[in-house]
Short mmCIF file of C-alpha atoms in Angstrom, two decimals:
data_model
loop_
_atom_site.label_atom_id
_atom_site.label_comp_id
_atom_site.label_asym_id
_atom_site.label_seq_id
_atom_site.Cartn_x
_atom_site.Cartn_y
_atom_site.Cartn_z
CA UNK Y 287 165.96 26.43 97.73
CA UNK Y 288 165.09 30.06 98.44
CA UNK Y 289 165.84 33.37 96.70
CA UNK Y 290 164.81 36.49 98.62
CA UNK Y 291 165.33 40.20 97.91
CA UNK Y 292 165.02 41.99 101.23
CA UNK Y 293 164.98 45.55 99.80
CA UNK Y 294 162.58 47.11 97.31
CA UNK Y 295 164.06 45.36 94.30
CA UNK Y 296 162.43 42.79 92.09
CA UNK Y 297 162.76 40.88 88.84
CA UNK Y 298 161.86 41.90 85.30
CA UNK Y 299 161.53 39.04 82.84
CA UNK Y 300 161.95 40.47 79.36
CA UNK Y 301 163.07 44.09 79.06
CA UNK Y 302 162.55 47.57 80.48
CA UNK Y 303 161.94 48.99 77.01
CA UNK Y 304 160.30 47.92 73.77
CA UNK Y 305 162.22 44.93 72.45
CA UNK Y 306 160.36 42.97 69.77
CA UNK Y 307 163.30 40.78 68.80
CA UNK Y 308 163.97 39.26 72.20
CA UNK Y 309 161.76 37.29 74.55
CA UNK Y 310 160.93 33.68 75.27
CA UNK Y 311 162.61 33.91 78.67
CA UNK Y 312 161.37 31.87 81.62
CA UNK Y 313 161.56 31.46 85.37
CA UNK Y 314 160.57 28.13 86.94
CA UNK Y 315 159.98 27.65 90.66
CA UNK Y 316 159.72 23.92 91.23
CA UNK Y 317 159.79 21.16 93.85
CA UNK Y 318 159.46 23.38 96.92
CA UNK Y 319 161.56 26.29 95.67
CA UNK Y 320 160.76 29.79 96.93
CA UNK Y 321 161.22 33.23 95.35
CA UNK Y 322 160.50 36.35 97.47
CA UNK Y 323 160.71 39.78 95.77
CA UNK Y 324 159.00 43.17 95.80
CA UNK Y 325 157.86 42.86 92.21
CA UNK Y 326 157.83 40.41 89.32
CA UNK Y 327 157.27 41.81 85.83
CA UNK Y 328 156.97 40.22 82.44
CA UNK Y 329 157.37 43.28 80.27
CA UNK Y 330 157.87 44.68 76.78
CA UNK Y 331 158.90 41.42 75.06
CA UNK Y 332 156.86 38.47 73.79
CA UNK Y 333 156.37 34.88 74.88
CA UNK Y 334 157.89 34.88 78.36
CA UNK Y 335 156.77 32.41 81.05
CA UNK Y 336 156.70 32.18 84.84
CA UNK Y 337 156.02 28.65 86.12
CA UNK Y 338 155.30 27.83 89.77
CA UNK Y 339 154.68 24.10 90.17
CA UNK Y 340 154.73 21.49 92.91
CA UNK Y 341 153.75 21.39 96.56
CA UNK Y 342 155.68 23.96 98.59
CA UNK Y 343 156.76 26.01 95.57
CA UNK Y 344 156.03 29.70 96.25
CA UNK Y 345 156.43 32.98 94.38
CA UNK Y 346 155.85 36.02 96.58
CA UNK Y 347 155.76 39.46 94.94
CA UNK Y 348 154.83 41.43 98.01
CA UNK Y 349 154.71 45.05 96.81
CA UNK Y 350 151.73 47.22 95.82
CA UNK Y 351 151.37 50.23 93.60
CA UNK Y 352 153.53 51.38 90.69
CA UNK Y 353 156.59 49.36 91.67
CA UNK Y 354 155.07 46.33 93.33
CA UNK Y 355 153.25 43.08 92.89
CA UNK Y 356 153.00 40.93 89.78
CA UNK Y 357 152.41 42.29 86.29
CA UNK Y 358 152.25 40.76 82.86
CA UNK Y 359 152.96 43.51 80.33
CA UNK Y 360 153.88 47.18 80.71
CA UNK Y 361 156.43 47.72 83.48
CA UNK Y 362 154.51 49.90 85.88
CA UNK Y 363 151.64 50.55 83.48
CA UNK Y 364 150.98 51.34 79.85
CA UNK Y 365 150.92 48.98 76.92
CA UNK Y 366 153.70 47.86 74.61
CA UNK Y 367 152.83 46.39 71.20
CA UNK Y 368 155.37 43.69 72.01
CA UNK Y 369 153.76 42.61 75.30
CA UNK Y 370 152.13 39.59 73.71
CA UNK Y 371 151.83 35.92 74.55
CA UNK Y 372 153.29 36.16 78.06
CA UNK Y 373 152.01 33.74 80.67
CA UNK Y 374 151.85 32.68 84.30
CA UNK Y 375 151.29 29.00 85.16
CA UNK Y 376 150.51 27.86 88.71
CA UNK Y 377 150.07 24.09 88.91
CA UNK Y 378 150.27 20.96 91.02
CA UNK Y 379 150.11 22.76 94.36
CA UNK Y 380 152.22 25.80 93.49
CA UNK Y 381 151.40 29.13 95.18
CA UNK Y 382 151.69 32.76 94.02
CA UNK Y 383 151.15 35.57 96.54
CA UNK Y 384 151.13 39.12 95.15
CA UNK Y 385 150.40 42.56 96.53
CA UNK Y 386 148.38 43.24 93.40
CA UNK Y 387 148.32 42.01 89.82
CA UNK Y 388 147.83 43.57 86.41
CA UNK Y 389 147.59 42.25 82.85
CA UNK Y 390 148.62 45.11 80.58
CA UNK Y 391 149.57 43.36 77.37
CA UNK Y 392 147.96 41.40 74.56
CA UNK Y 393 147.29 37.69 74.39
CA UNK Y 394 148.55 37.02 77.93
CA UNK Y 395 147.54 33.85 79.74
CA UNK Y 396 147.29 32.98 83.43
CA UNK Y 397 146.52 29.39 84.42
CA UNK Y 398 145.86 28.12 87.93
CA UNK Y 399 145.26 24.39 87.79
CA UNK Y 400 145.23 21.41 90.11
CA UNK Y 401 144.22 20.88 93.75
CA UNK Y 402 146.23 23.09 96.12
CA UNK Y 403 147.30 25.51 93.37
CA UNK Y 404 146.62 29.04 94.63
CA UNK Y 405 147.07 32.57 93.34
CA UNK Y 406 146.36 35.20 96.01
CA UNK Y 407 146.38 38.98 95.66
CA UNK Y 408 146.72 40.54 99.11
CA UNK Y 409 146.89 43.86 100.94
CA UNK Y 410 145.47 45.94 98.11
CA UNK Y 411 144.77 49.57 99.03
CA UNK Y 412 143.15 52.09 96.64
CA UNK Y 413 143.90 49.90 93.68
CA UNK Y 414 142.54 46.99 91.70
CA UNK Y 415 142.85 43.26 91.88
CA UNK Y 416 143.37 41.16 88.80
CA UNK Y 417 142.75 43.38 85.79
CA UNK Y 418 142.79 41.54 82.49
CA UNK Y 419 143.59 43.73 79.51
CA UNK Y 420 144.20 47.07 81.22
CA UNK Y 421 145.41 49.34 78.44
CA UNK Y 422 144.49 52.84 77.33
CA UNK Y 423 142.70 53.25 74.04
CA UNK Y 424 141.97 49.59 73.41
CA UNK Y 425 145.61 48.61 72.86
CA UNK Y 426 145.27 45.51 75.04
CA UNK Y 427 143.08 42.59 74.09
CA UNK Y 428 142.78 38.83 74.11
CA UNK Y 429 144.10 38.10 77.60
CA UNK Y 430 142.94 34.88 79.28
CA UNK Y 431 142.51 33.53 82.80
CA UNK Y 432 141.88 29.81 83.36
CA UNK Y 433 141.14 28.35 86.79
CA UNK Y 434 140.65 24.61 86.45
CA UNK Y 435 140.82 21.21 88.11
CA UNK Y 436 140.59 22.54 91.67
CA UNK Y 437 142.78 25.65 91.28
CA UNK Y 438 141.99 28.79 93.27
CA UNK Y 439 142.29 32.56 92.78
CA UNK Y 440 141.75 34.86 95.78
CA UNK Y 441 141.51 38.66 95.54
CA UNK Y 442 141.50 40.18 99.01
CA UNK Y 443 140.68 43.85 98.42
CA UNK Y 444 140.66 46.14 101.42
CA UNK Y 445 138.88 49.35 100.35
CA UNK Y 446 135.73 50.31 98.42
CA UNK Y 447 138.00 51.54 95.60
CA UNK Y 448 139.51 48.13 95.02
CA UNK Y 449 137.91 45.82 92.52
CA UNK Y 450 138.61 43.00 90.13
CA UNK Y 451 137.98 43.55 86.44
CA UNK Y 452 137.99 41.65 83.18
CA UNK Y 453 138.53 44.30 80.52
CA UNK Y 454 139.50 47.72 81.85
CA UNK Y 455 140.36 51.14 80.40
CA UNK Y 456 139.72 50.52 76.74
CA UNK Y 457 140.39 46.83 76.28
CA UNK Y 458 138.42 44.10 74.55
CA UNK Y 459 137.99 40.36 74.09
CA UNK Y 460 139.50 39.39 77.43
CA UNK Y 461 138.12 36.21 79.02
CA UNK Y 462 138.13 34.40 82.35
CA UNK Y 463 137.05 30.76 82.73
CA UNK Y 464 136.48 29.00 86.06
CA UNK Y 465 135.82 25.34 85.40
CA UNK Y 466 135.68 21.97 87.19
CA UNK Y 467 134.52 21.01 90.66
CA UNK Y 468 136.66 22.61 93.37
CA UNK Y 469 137.89 25.47 91.16
CA UNK Y 470 137.18 28.82 92.85
CA UNK Y 471 137.64 32.52 92.14
CA UNK Y 472 136.91 34.55 95.29
CA UNK Y 473 136.87 38.37 95.09
CA UNK Y 474 136.12 40.14 98.36
CA UNK Y 475 135.16 43.35 96.53
CA UNK Y 476 133.33 44.13 93.29
CA UNK Y 477 133.89 42.27 90.01
CA UNK Y 478 133.35 44.15 86.75
CA UNK Y 479 133.23 42.51 83.32
CA UNK Y 480 133.86 45.42 80.95
CA UNK Y 481 134.90 48.24 83.31
CA UNK Y 482 135.03 51.82 82.05
CA UNK Y 483 133.77 53.40 85.23
CA UNK Y 484 137.05 55.10 86.10
CA UNK Y 485 138.31 56.07 82.64
CA UNK Y 486 136.86 57.35 79.40
CA UNK Y 487 137.53 54.25 77.32
CA UNK Y 488 134.74 51.71 76.69
CA UNK Y 489 135.42 47.99 76.97
CA UNK Y 490 133.77 45.47 74.67
CA UNK Y 491 133.40 41.69 74.26
CA UNK Y 492 134.90 40.72 77.62
CA UNK Y 493 133.59 37.58 79.31
CA UNK Y 494 133.45 35.41 82.40
CA UNK Y 495 132.42 31.74 82.14
CA UNK Y 496 131.68 29.50 85.15
CA UNK Y 497 131.26 25.90 84.05
CA UNK Y 498 131.43 22.22 84.95
CA UNK Y 499 131.07 22.75 88.69
CA UNK Y 500 133.28 25.85 89.01
CA UNK Y 501 132.55 28.55 91.62
CA UNK Y 502 132.87 32.35 91.61
CA UNK Y 503 132.20 34.33 94.80
CA UNK Y 504 131.90 38.12 94.56
CA UNK Y 505 131.91 40.49 97.51
CA UNK Y 506 130.32 43.95 97.50
CA UNK Y 507 131.89 47.18 98.67
CA UNK Y 508 129.94 49.25 96.13
CA UNK Y 509 128.15 47.22 93.49
CA UNK Y 510 128.88 43.51 93.48
CA UNK Y 511 128.82 42.14 89.94
CA UNK Y 512 128.84 44.68 87.11
CA UNK Y 513 128.52 43.55 83.48
CA UNK Y 514 129.10 46.30 80.93
CA UNK Y 515 129.99 49.21 83.18
CA UNK Y 516 130.26 51.68 80.32
CA UNK Y 517 130.95 48.97 77.71
CA UNK Y 518 129.11 46.88 75.13
CA UNK Y 519 128.60 43.17 74.47
CA UNK Y 520 130.26 41.93 77.65
CA UNK Y 521 128.95 38.68 79.10
CA UNK Y 522 128.82 36.32 82.06
CA UNK Y 523 127.75 32.68 81.63
CA UNK Y 524 127.02 30.19 84.42
CA UNK Y 525 126.73 26.83 82.70
CA UNK Y 526 126.25 23.31 84.03
CA UNK Y 527 125.06 21.51 87.13
CA UNK Y 528 127.10 22.49 90.19
CA UNK Y 529 128.39 25.70 88.60
CA UNK Y 530 127.69 28.57 91.01
CA UNK Y 531 128.06 32.34 90.95
CA UNK Y 532 127.48 33.80 94.41
CA UNK Y 533 127.18 37.57 94.31
CA UNK Y 534 126.99 39.22 97.72
CA UNK Y 535 125.82 42.48 96.19
CA UNK Y 536 123.80 43.80 93.27
CA UNK Y 537 123.95 42.28 89.82
CA UNK Y 538 124.02 45.21 87.37
CA UNK Y 539 123.89 44.50 83.64
CA UNK Y 540 124.49 47.61 81.56
CA UNK Y 541 125.43 50.79 83.37
CA UNK Y 542 127.23 54.06 82.84
CA UNK Y 543 130.72 55.47 83.01
CA UNK Y 544 131.16 58.90 84.51
CA UNK Y 545 133.63 59.59 81.69
CA UNK Y 546 131.56 58.43 78.70
CA UNK Y 547 128.78 60.23 76.85
CA UNK Y 548 127.21 56.95 75.70
CA UNK Y 549 126.06 54.11 77.90
CA UNK Y 550 125.97 50.35 77.68
CA UNK Y 551 124.26 48.07 75.21
CA UNK Y 552 124.12 44.36 74.47
CA UNK Y 553 125.57 43.13 77.76
CA UNK Y 554 124.22 39.78 78.94
CA UNK Y 555 124.08 37.29 81.81
CA UNK Y 556 123.18 33.67 80.98
CA UNK Y 557 122.40 31.04 83.64
CA UNK Y 558 121.78 27.69 81.97
CA UNK Y 559 121.95 23.90 82.05
CA UNK Y 560 121.55 23.65 85.82
CA UNK Y 561 123.87 26.54 86.70
CA UNK Y 562 122.97 28.70 89.73
CA UNK Y 563 123.36 32.35 90.68
CA UNK Y 564 122.66 34.02 94.04
CA UNK Y 565 122.47 37.80 94.30
CA UNK Y 566 121.24 40.63 96.52
CA UNK Y 567 119.29 42.60 93.93
CA UNK Y 568 119.23 42.87 90.13
CA UNK Y 569 119.23 45.71 87.61
CA UNK Y 570 119.31 45.38 83.80
CA UNK Y 571 119.70 48.72 82.02
CA UNK Y 572 120.34 50.66 85.19
CA UNK Y 573 121.07 54.10 83.71
CA UNK Y 574 119.76 56.45 81.06
CA UNK Y 575 120.07 55.35 77.43
CA UNK Y 576 121.12 51.79 78.27
CA UNK Y 577 119.86 49.51 75.48
CA UNK Y 578 119.30 45.73 75.14
CA UNK Y 579 121.01 44.56 78.31
CA UNK Y 580 119.58 41.52 80.02
CA UNK Y 581 119.52 38.09 81.62
CA UNK Y 582 118.58 34.70 80.16
CA UNK Y 583 117.69 31.84 82.51
CA UNK Y 584 117.28 28.66 80.49
CA UNK Y 585 117.44 24.85 80.50
CA UNK Y 586 117.20 24.41 84.25
CA UNK Y 587 119.22 27.45 85.28
CA UNK Y 588 118.30 29.01 88.64
CA UNK Y 589 118.61 32.53 90.04
CA UNK Y 590 117.84 33.34 93.69
CA UNK Y 591 117.24 36.95 94.77
CA UNK Y 592 117.37 38.51 98.21
CA UNK Y 593 116.90 42.08 96.97
CA UNK Y 594 114.60 44.01 94.61
CA UNK Y 595 114.88 43.66 90.83
CA UNK Y 596 114.64 46.31 88.09
CA UNK Y 597 114.46 46.04 84.31
CA UNK Y 598 115.00 49.25 82.32
CA UNK Y 599 114.08 51.64 85.13
CA UNK Y 600 115.88 54.75 83.86
CA UNK Y 601 115.36 57.63 81.44
CA UNK Y 602 115.15 56.33 77.84
CA UNK Y 603 116.30 52.83 78.82
CA UNK Y 604 115.19 50.69 75.89
CA UNK Y 605 114.78 46.99 75.21
CA UNK Y 606 116.36 45.69 78.41
CA UNK Y 607 115.05 42.27 79.33
CA UNK Y 608 114.85 39.08 81.37
CA UNK Y 609 113.83 35.78 79.78
CA UNK Y 610 113.09 32.61 81.78
CA UNK Y 611 112.50 29.47 79.71
CA UNK Y 612 112.67 25.69 79.89
CA UNK Y 613 111.92 22.92 82.37
CA UNK Y 614 113.35 23.65 85.81
CA UNK Y 615 114.37 27.22 84.95
CA UNK Y 616 113.66 29.48 87.91
CA UNK Y 617 113.96 33.12 88.96
CA UNK Y 618 113.10 32.98 92.67
CA UNK Y 619 112.35 36.48 93.98
CA UNK Y 620 112.01 35.58 97.66
CA UNK Y 621 109.23 38.13 98.26
CA UNK Y 622 111.21 41.01 96.71
CA UNK Y 623 109.65 43.60 94.41
CA UNK Y 624 110.07 43.62 90.62
CA UNK Y 625 109.79 46.78 88.50
CA UNK Y 626 109.68 46.76 84.70
CA UNK Y 627 110.20 50.10 82.97
CA UNK Y 628 110.02 53.75 83.93
CA UNK Y 629 107.70 56.59 82.88
CA UNK Y 630 110.14 57.58 80.11
CA UNK Y 631 111.55 54.16 79.12
CA UNK Y 632 110.20 51.79 76.45
CA UNK Y 633 110.08 48.10 75.42
CA UNK Y 634 111.74 46.73 78.55
CA UNK Y 635 110.36 43.30 79.33
CA UNK Y 636 110.09 40.10 81.33
CA UNK Y 637 109.23 36.98 79.29
CA UNK Y 638 108.33 33.60 80.83
CA UNK Y 639 108.05 30.80 78.31
CA UNK Y 640 108.26 27.02 77.85
CA UNK Y 641 107.51 26.11 81.49
CA UNK Y 642 109.90 28.66 82.98
CA UNK Y 643 109.06 29.99 86.46
CA UNK Y 644 109.31 33.38 88.13
CA UNK Y 645 108.01 32.96 91.66
CA UNK Y 646 107.39 34.76 94.94
CA UNK Y 647 107.42 38.30 93.56
CA UNK Y 648 106.36 40.80 96.22
CA UNK Y 649 104.94 43.75 94.27
CA UNK Y 650 105.13 43.72 90.48
CA UNK Y 651 105.04 47.10 88.70
CA UNK Y 652 104.87 47.45 84.91
CA UNK Y 653 105.06 50.94 83.36
CA UNK Y 654 103.50 52.22 80.13
CA UNK Y 655 105.16 50.93 76.93
CA UNK Y 656 106.92 48.15 78.84
CA UNK Y 657 105.91 44.50 78.88
CA UNK Y 658 105.34 41.36 80.88
CA UNK Y 659 104.87 38.35 78.59
CA UNK Y 660 103.67 35.00 79.96
CA UNK Y 661 103.07 32.78 76.90
CA UNK Y 662 103.77 29.66 78.94
CA UNK Y 663 105.10 28.92 82.41
CA UNK Y 664 104.36 30.24 85.88
CA UNK Y 665 104.41 33.67 87.47
CA UNK Y 666 103.86 33.88 91.22
CA UNK Y 667 103.16 37.38 92.51
CA UNK Y 668 101.59 38.76 95.68
CA UNK Y 669 100.65 42.27 94.46
CA UNK Y 670 100.51 43.97 91.07
CA UNK Y 671 100.61 47.62 90.03
CA UNK Y 672 100.19 48.60 86.37
CA UNK Y 673 100.64 52.00 84.81
CA UNK Y 674 99.21 51.03 81.44
CA UNK Y 675 101.97 48.47 80.97
CA UNK Y 676 101.22 45.50 78.74
CA UNK Y 677 100.62 42.12 80.40
CA UNK Y 678 99.97 39.15 78.11
CA UNK Y 679 99.10 35.69 79.51
CA UNK Y 680 98.97 32.59 77.29
CA UNK Y 681 99.45 32.02 73.57
CA UNK Y 682 96.79 29.40 72.96
CA UNK Y 683 99.37 26.60 72.84
CA UNK Y 684 101.38 26.52 76.07
CA UNK Y 685 100.11 26.23 79.62
CA UNK Y 686 100.42 29.58 81.40
CA UNK Y 687 99.73 30.07 85.13
CA UNK Y 688 99.41 33.30 87.09
CA UNK Y 689 99.66 32.47 90.79
CA UNK Y 690 98.45 35.21 93.14
#
């Protein structure tokens, strides 16, 4: 069965205006059914569902821009207090193809689960990919993305201005989880977790978790992976053997927004329990006044660099850090340089402890009032440059090795 709208029309599930007393509508595309429209919206009412399930079942929302693509909450933008609990489910080989996608409500859920289940956002120009919790002034929160059991999400973004974001324009507590072997989220452009770069509203407590063999692949038109881009307490976790985050650009933890007078604090990347991250450069606390942003590599986590790394290398950057601890935990620098601190920054640090390893550093530079702590573990470095920075090796208990 096939339903196709050839003109610019589409389908709104819910209402075109605030309607708290209606909702719980649904559209199901099953058993090879096909729906082809310019746009599909779930808007202004609560607890509506779009289900695409079964091999050959396809929803295509081909438009882009204000009146195109697929959106959950806020017909064409904005946030309604009644846009809550709406969801998209793609399962058992179902396929959704959208020009672009936005989550503009509260408590929305998108699930892509099962081998052959695919959600693709295509043909995006000067716009964004999947944006979870996009709402001015923090009105949107608690949206969820789950990619599991071999499901796949593809964001094909075609300009440097396109990006995927979890938490955008004043939203909080949005979360994406990619879990299970064969589950993949591929974004051809940048991915921001807590994105206030383009608007003056900070975004807090947003998260991405890659676990149990899941995979996330991030492209790089401008940055690559940004955690806390003008927001606080945003996080990315790569947890478990076979879980991989491949970042084809920089990894920036804690940065600025051109619209905000304060910068980022408390943003964190954790690679643990055999998880792996690849990236082309690293920067924790990348702009002035960024505080306590950092990376933890623990319990056999591994990070592989092919670009230089920086910790707190900006005016008044304070307390930004990297910690590498535990058997098998590795930050492999691949001959790239590592800089800790800046002439006007303080208490930024690298700590290697409990048999952790940081190896194959090219040139290591530590500035005054910044620290390299090696209580126990291994640091491999070819050249060192100190500007009165503090370098402590050993604690009298653990085995500490400096390999030149």
